[in-house]
Structure formats: structure tokens, C-alpha cells
Amino acid sequence: MKNIIIVLVVALFFSCNSSAQKQKEEKKEFPVTKTETEWKAELTPEQFYVLRKAGTERPFSSDLNKEYSEGVFHCAACNTPLFKSEDKFDSGTGWPSFDREIEGNVEFSVDYNLGYARSEEHCATCGGHLGHVFNDGPRNTTGKRHCINGVALKFVPKGE
């Protein structure tokens, strides 16, 4: 009986330490590719930290969190349209939140930085880190909450 318990504990340890979590995703080539030096020259330090180093801004620090004018939210690095204002909602989290992306302009990958799988969002044009998508959004629409760093976005009002 004691041997069975030892075998089960060892098996549990190895199953929780799966190699899938340790695998790195292949680097994808994006249409807009620049060196780290070029990105640093074009972006503010905060934008570089979030977009190029997958950082997270402080909650409630972005003016775009409460931006509800008509328009489109673009990537701050390459100007790709990412989210429409009509899809924005107040999630109460302190980050701009949307229930859907502009299809084809946002790509998704899995990140294990916190020890569990999360769906990470990137600009499909430059690969900039935007935030994460969760399944706790408005149930009357998509049920998704695209939790996006405001510093990764640039708001373009309708008609501009």
C-alpha cells in the first residue's frame, strides 16, 4: 500500500510539471518588424514595456479606460485598427475592455507567465502585446472580455 501511494505522488508530480508549459512558441514573423532599438526610438518607455516586453500598465492609469466616443482603437505601435468603440464596455477592472476584436487584426497565443494558461492578445501586424482575453464578458453579446492595456492603444475618433 505504501508503494502505491509513493507511485501516485510521483506520477502526480510529473503530470503537474508537463513539458507543454515549458515549450516556447516559435517566433512568428509579422508584417511590421523592427529592431529593439527602433521600437525604443518610436515608443514611449511605457508603450515599449507593454507592447514589446509584454508588460502590464497599472489599472485605472489610462485615459482610454473611460473613452466612449465613437471611433476605433488602433495599435499604438503600427496604427492597425484593433477594436471598435461600439464593442467597448466598462468591466470595472481598470483597463479598457471590449467584447470583440476587429477580426483578423488581433492574434492570440497562450502564456503561462502566472503558472496557468491565459489567452494573450497581440497585434497581428507588429506582434505588439495588447493584453489578455477572458470568458467573463457580457453574456448578452460574446461573453468575452478583451482586457487591453490602454498604453498599447491609440484612439481615432470617427471621421478622422
PDB file of C-alpha atoms in Angstrom, residues 16-158:
ATOM      1  CA  CYS A  16       1.757  18.814 -12.938  1.00  0.00           C
ATOM      2  CA  ASN A  17       5.169  19.588 -14.377  1.00  0.00           C
ATOM      3  CA  SER A  18       4.268  18.942 -18.000  1.00  0.00           C
ATOM      4  CA  SER A  19       6.654  19.792 -20.784  1.00  0.00           C
ATOM      5  CA  ALA A  20       3.865  21.650 -22.626  1.00  0.00           C
ATOM      6  CA  GLN A  21       4.180  24.502 -20.149  1.00  0.00           C
ATOM      7  CA  LYS A  22       7.925  24.721 -20.746  1.00  0.00           C
ATOM      8  CA  GLN A  23       7.753  24.819 -24.518  1.00  0.00           C
ATOM      9  CA  LYS A  24       8.401  28.171 -26.132  1.00  0.00           C
ATOM     10  CA  GLU A  25       6.255  29.147 -29.056  1.00  0.00           C
ATOM     11  CA  GLU A  26       8.082  29.727 -32.312  1.00  0.00           C
ATOM     12  CA  LYS A  27       8.786  33.359 -33.079  1.00  0.00           C
ATOM     13  CA  LYS A  28       6.308  34.488 -35.722  1.00  0.00           C
ATOM     14  CA  GLU A  29       7.274  36.932 -38.429  1.00  0.00           C
ATOM     15  CA  PHE A  30       4.918  39.901 -38.501  1.00  0.00           C
ATOM     16  CA  PRO A  31       4.408  42.277 -41.467  1.00  0.00           C
ATOM     17  CA  VAL A  32       5.910  45.147 -39.425  1.00  0.00           C
ATOM     18  CA  THR A  33       9.218  44.075 -37.894  1.00  0.00           C
ATOM     19  CA  LYS A  34      11.714  46.402 -36.249  1.00  0.00           C
ATOM     20  CA  THR A  35      14.739  46.075 -34.027  1.00  0.00           C
ATOM     21  CA  GLU A  36      14.501  46.711 -30.307  1.00  0.00           C
ATOM     22  CA  THR A  37      16.440  49.947 -30.835  1.00  0.00           C
ATOM     23  CA  GLU A  38      13.976  51.122 -33.494  1.00  0.00           C
ATOM     24  CA  TRP A  39      10.978  50.316 -31.262  1.00  0.00           C
ATOM     25  CA  LYS A  40      12.578  52.157 -28.318  1.00  0.00           C
ATOM     26  CA  ALA A  41      13.092  55.231 -30.504  1.00  0.00           C
ATOM     27  CA  GLU A  42       9.442  55.253 -31.668  1.00  0.00           C
ATOM     28  CA  LEU A  43       7.562  54.302 -28.486  1.00  0.00           C
ATOM     29  CA  THR A  44       7.353  55.896 -25.057  1.00  0.00           C
ATOM     30  CA  PRO A  45       9.025  53.860 -22.274  1.00  0.00           C
ATOM     31  CA  GLU A  46       5.563  52.724 -21.074  1.00  0.00           C
ATOM     32  CA  GLN A  47       4.490  51.677 -24.574  1.00  0.00           C
ATOM     33  CA  PHE A  48       7.751  49.803 -25.106  1.00  0.00           C
ATOM     34  CA  TYR A  49       7.346  47.987 -21.762  1.00  0.00           C
ATOM     35  CA  VAL A  50       3.802  46.835 -22.608  1.00  0.00           C
ATOM     36  CA  LEU A  51       3.943  46.324 -26.378  1.00  0.00           C
ATOM     37  CA  ARG A  52       7.445  44.852 -26.746  1.00  0.00           C
ATOM     38  CA  LYS A  53       8.101  43.300 -23.297  1.00  0.00           C
ATOM     39  CA  ALA A  54       4.548  42.037 -22.565  1.00  0.00           C
ATOM     40  CA  GLY A  55       4.238  44.269 -19.514  1.00  0.00           C
ATOM     41  CA  THR A  56       1.039  45.443 -17.856  1.00  0.00           C
ATOM     42  CA  GLU A  57       0.128  49.024 -17.044  1.00  0.00           C
ATOM     43  CA  ARG A  58      -1.341  49.917 -13.665  1.00  0.00           C
ATOM     44  CA  PRO A  59      -5.142  49.598 -13.549  1.00  0.00           C
ATOM     45  CA  PHE A  60      -7.106  52.867 -13.866  1.00  0.00           C
ATOM     46  CA  SER A  61      -3.996  54.655 -15.223  1.00  0.00           C
ATOM     47  CA  SER A  62      -5.165  55.023 -18.849  1.00  0.00           C
ATOM     48  CA  ASP A  63      -7.391  57.850 -20.067  1.00  0.00           C
ATOM     49  CA  LEU A  64      -8.722  55.382 -22.658  1.00  0.00           C
ATOM     50  CA  ASN A  65     -10.376  53.346 -19.909  1.00  0.00           C
ATOM     51  CA  LYS A  66     -13.236  55.887 -19.891  1.00  0.00           C
ATOM     52  CA  GLU A  67     -13.128  56.816 -23.606  1.00  0.00           C
ATOM     53  CA  TYR A  68     -16.580  56.132 -25.062  1.00  0.00           C
ATOM     54  CA  SER A  69     -16.644  58.460 -28.081  1.00  0.00           C
ATOM     55  CA  GLU A  70     -17.393  56.964 -31.483  1.00  0.00           C
ATOM     56  CA  GLY A  71     -14.268  55.744 -33.199  1.00  0.00           C
ATOM     57  CA  VAL A  72     -11.708  52.976 -33.437  1.00  0.00           C
ATOM     58  CA  PHE A  73      -8.880  51.946 -31.118  1.00  0.00           C
ATOM     59  CA  HIS A  74      -5.663  51.363 -33.082  1.00  0.00           C
ATOM     60  CA  CYS A  75      -2.343  49.747 -32.175  1.00  0.00           C
ATOM     61  CA  ALA A  76      -0.100  52.463 -30.696  1.00  0.00           C
ATOM     62  CA  ALA A  77       2.938  50.907 -32.405  1.00  0.00           C
ATOM     63  CA  CYS A  78       1.786  50.395 -36.004  1.00  0.00           C
ATOM     64  CA  ASN A  79      -1.663  52.053 -36.255  1.00  0.00           C
ATOM     65  CA  THR A  80      -3.574  48.851 -37.105  1.00  0.00           C
ATOM     66  CA  PRO A  81      -7.308  49.164 -36.202  1.00  0.00           C
ATOM     67  CA  LEU A  82      -7.973  46.672 -33.385  1.00  0.00           C
ATOM     68  CA  PHE A  83     -11.242  47.439 -31.556  1.00  0.00           C
ATOM     69  CA  LYS A  84     -14.383  49.482 -32.308  1.00  0.00           C
ATOM     70  CA  SER A  85     -15.833  51.860 -29.715  1.00  0.00           C
ATOM     71  CA  GLU A  86     -19.256  50.198 -30.094  1.00  0.00           C
ATOM     72  CA  ASP A  87     -17.728  46.994 -28.663  1.00  0.00           C
ATOM     73  CA  LYS A  88     -16.243  48.706 -25.590  1.00  0.00           C
ATOM     74  CA  PHE A  89     -17.763  48.262 -22.126  1.00  0.00           C
ATOM     75  CA  ASP A  90     -16.894  49.172 -18.541  1.00  0.00           C
ATOM     76  CA  SER A  91     -15.650  45.965 -16.921  1.00  0.00           C
ATOM     77  CA  GLY A  92     -14.706  47.704 -13.670  1.00  0.00           C
ATOM     78  CA  THR A  93     -11.200  46.209 -13.902  1.00  0.00           C
ATOM     79  CA  GLY A  94      -9.366  49.456 -14.647  1.00  0.00           C
ATOM     80  CA  TRP A  95      -8.346  48.529 -18.208  1.00  0.00           C
ATOM     81  CA  PRO A  96     -10.144  49.264 -21.480  1.00  0.00           C
ATOM     82  CA  SER A  97     -12.359  46.253 -22.204  1.00  0.00           C
ATOM     83  CA  PHE A  98     -14.054  45.100 -25.386  1.00  0.00           C
ATOM     84  CA  ASP A  99     -16.373  42.185 -26.123  1.00  0.00           C
ATOM     85  CA  ARG A 100     -14.819  41.511 -29.540  1.00  0.00           C
ATOM     86  CA  GLU A 101     -11.835  42.443 -31.705  1.00  0.00           C
ATOM     87  CA  ILE A 102     -11.700  43.540 -35.334  1.00  0.00           C
ATOM     88  CA  GLU A 103     -11.397  40.120 -36.907  1.00  0.00           C
ATOM     89  CA  GLY A 104      -8.031  39.379 -38.486  1.00  0.00           C
ATOM     90  CA  ASN A 105      -6.227  42.273 -36.786  1.00  0.00           C
ATOM     91  CA  VAL A 106      -5.639  40.572 -33.432  1.00  0.00           C
ATOM     92  CA  GLU A 107      -3.793  37.286 -32.922  1.00  0.00           C
ATOM     93  CA  PHE A 108      -3.868  35.028 -29.906  1.00  0.00           C
ATOM     94  CA  SER A 109      -1.319  32.846 -28.146  1.00  0.00           C
ATOM     95  CA  VAL A 110      -1.117  31.082 -24.796  1.00  0.00           C
ATOM     96  CA  ASP A 111       1.015  32.449 -21.988  1.00  0.00           C
ATOM     97  CA  TYR A 112       1.949  30.597 -18.805  1.00  0.00           C
ATOM     98  CA  ASN A 113       3.673  33.536 -17.061  1.00  0.00           C
ATOM     99  CA  LEU A 114       1.477  33.196 -13.962  1.00  0.00           C
ATOM    100  CA  GLY A 115       1.746  29.391 -13.861  1.00  0.00           C
ATOM    101  CA  TYR A 116      -1.513  28.703 -15.697  1.00  0.00           C
ATOM    102  CA  ALA A 117      -2.730  29.128 -19.267  1.00  0.00           C
ATOM    103  CA  ARG A 118      -4.068  32.523 -20.334  1.00  0.00           C
ATOM    104  CA  SER A 119      -5.056  33.656 -23.810  1.00  0.00           C
ATOM    105  CA  GLU A 120      -2.731  36.522 -24.726  1.00  0.00           C
ATOM    106  CA  GLU A 121      -3.569  39.051 -27.440  1.00  0.00           C
ATOM    107  CA  HIS A 122      -1.137  40.550 -29.942  1.00  0.00           C
ATOM    108  CA  CYS A 123      -1.428  43.000 -32.806  1.00  0.00           C
ATOM    109  CA  ALA A 124      -1.477  40.848 -35.959  1.00  0.00           C
ATOM    110  CA  THR A 125       0.589  43.450 -37.845  1.00  0.00           C
ATOM    111  CA  CYS A 126       3.511  44.169 -35.475  1.00  0.00           C
ATOM    112  CA  GLY A 127       3.148  41.481 -32.804  1.00  0.00           C
ATOM    113  CA  GLY A 128       2.778  44.034 -30.000  1.00  0.00           C
ATOM    114  CA  HIS A 129       1.390  42.676 -26.719  1.00  0.00           C
ATOM    115  CA  LEU A 130      -2.083  44.106 -26.090  1.00  0.00           C
ATOM    116  CA  GLY A 131      -3.442  42.204 -23.086  1.00  0.00           C
ATOM    117  CA  HIS A 132      -5.490  39.050 -22.474  1.00  0.00           C
ATOM    118  CA  VAL A 133      -8.960  37.745 -23.284  1.00  0.00           C
ATOM    119  CA  PHE A 134     -11.186  36.150 -20.641  1.00  0.00           C
ATOM    120  CA  ASN A 135     -14.570  34.388 -20.687  1.00  0.00           C
ATOM    121  CA  ASP A 136     -16.240  36.716 -18.169  1.00  0.00           C
ATOM    122  CA  GLY A 137     -17.526  39.406 -20.519  1.00  0.00           C
ATOM    123  CA  PRO A 138     -21.112  40.462 -21.231  1.00  0.00           C
ATOM    124  CA  ARG A 139     -23.319  37.383 -21.612  1.00  0.00           C
ATOM    125  CA  ASN A 140     -25.749  39.253 -23.873  1.00  0.00           C
ATOM    126  CA  THR A 141     -23.036  39.634 -26.559  1.00  0.00           C
ATOM    127  CA  THR A 142     -19.959  37.392 -26.911  1.00  0.00           C
ATOM    128  CA  GLY A 143     -19.222  36.547 -23.270  1.00  0.00           C
ATOM    129  CA  LYS A 144     -15.631  37.680 -23.901  1.00  0.00           C
ATOM    130  CA  ARG A 145     -13.651  40.383 -22.103  1.00  0.00           C
ATOM    131  CA  HIS A 146     -10.674  41.603 -24.081  1.00  0.00           C
ATOM    132  CA  CYS A 147      -8.717  43.257 -21.254  1.00  0.00           C
ATOM    133  CA  ILE A 148      -6.355  45.636 -23.062  1.00  0.00           C
ATOM    134  CA  ASN A 149      -3.573  47.908 -21.842  1.00  0.00           C
ATOM    135  CA  GLY A 150      -4.592  51.463 -22.727  1.00  0.00           C
ATOM    136  CA  VAL A 151      -0.982  52.429 -23.431  1.00  0.00           C
ATOM    137  CA  ALA A 152      -0.985  49.863 -26.272  1.00  0.00           C
ATOM    138  CA  LEU A 153      -3.852  51.708 -27.955  1.00  0.00           C
ATOM    139  CA  LYS A 154      -4.383  54.944 -29.838  1.00  0.00           C
ATOM    140  CA  PHE A 155      -7.956  56.234 -30.165  1.00  0.00           C
ATOM    141  CA  VAL A 156      -9.001  57.552 -33.562  1.00  0.00           C
ATOM    142  CA  PRO A 157     -12.340  59.418 -33.414  1.00  0.00           C
ATOM    143  CA  LYS A 158     -14.946  58.681 -36.093  1.00  0.00           C
TER     144      LYS A 158
END
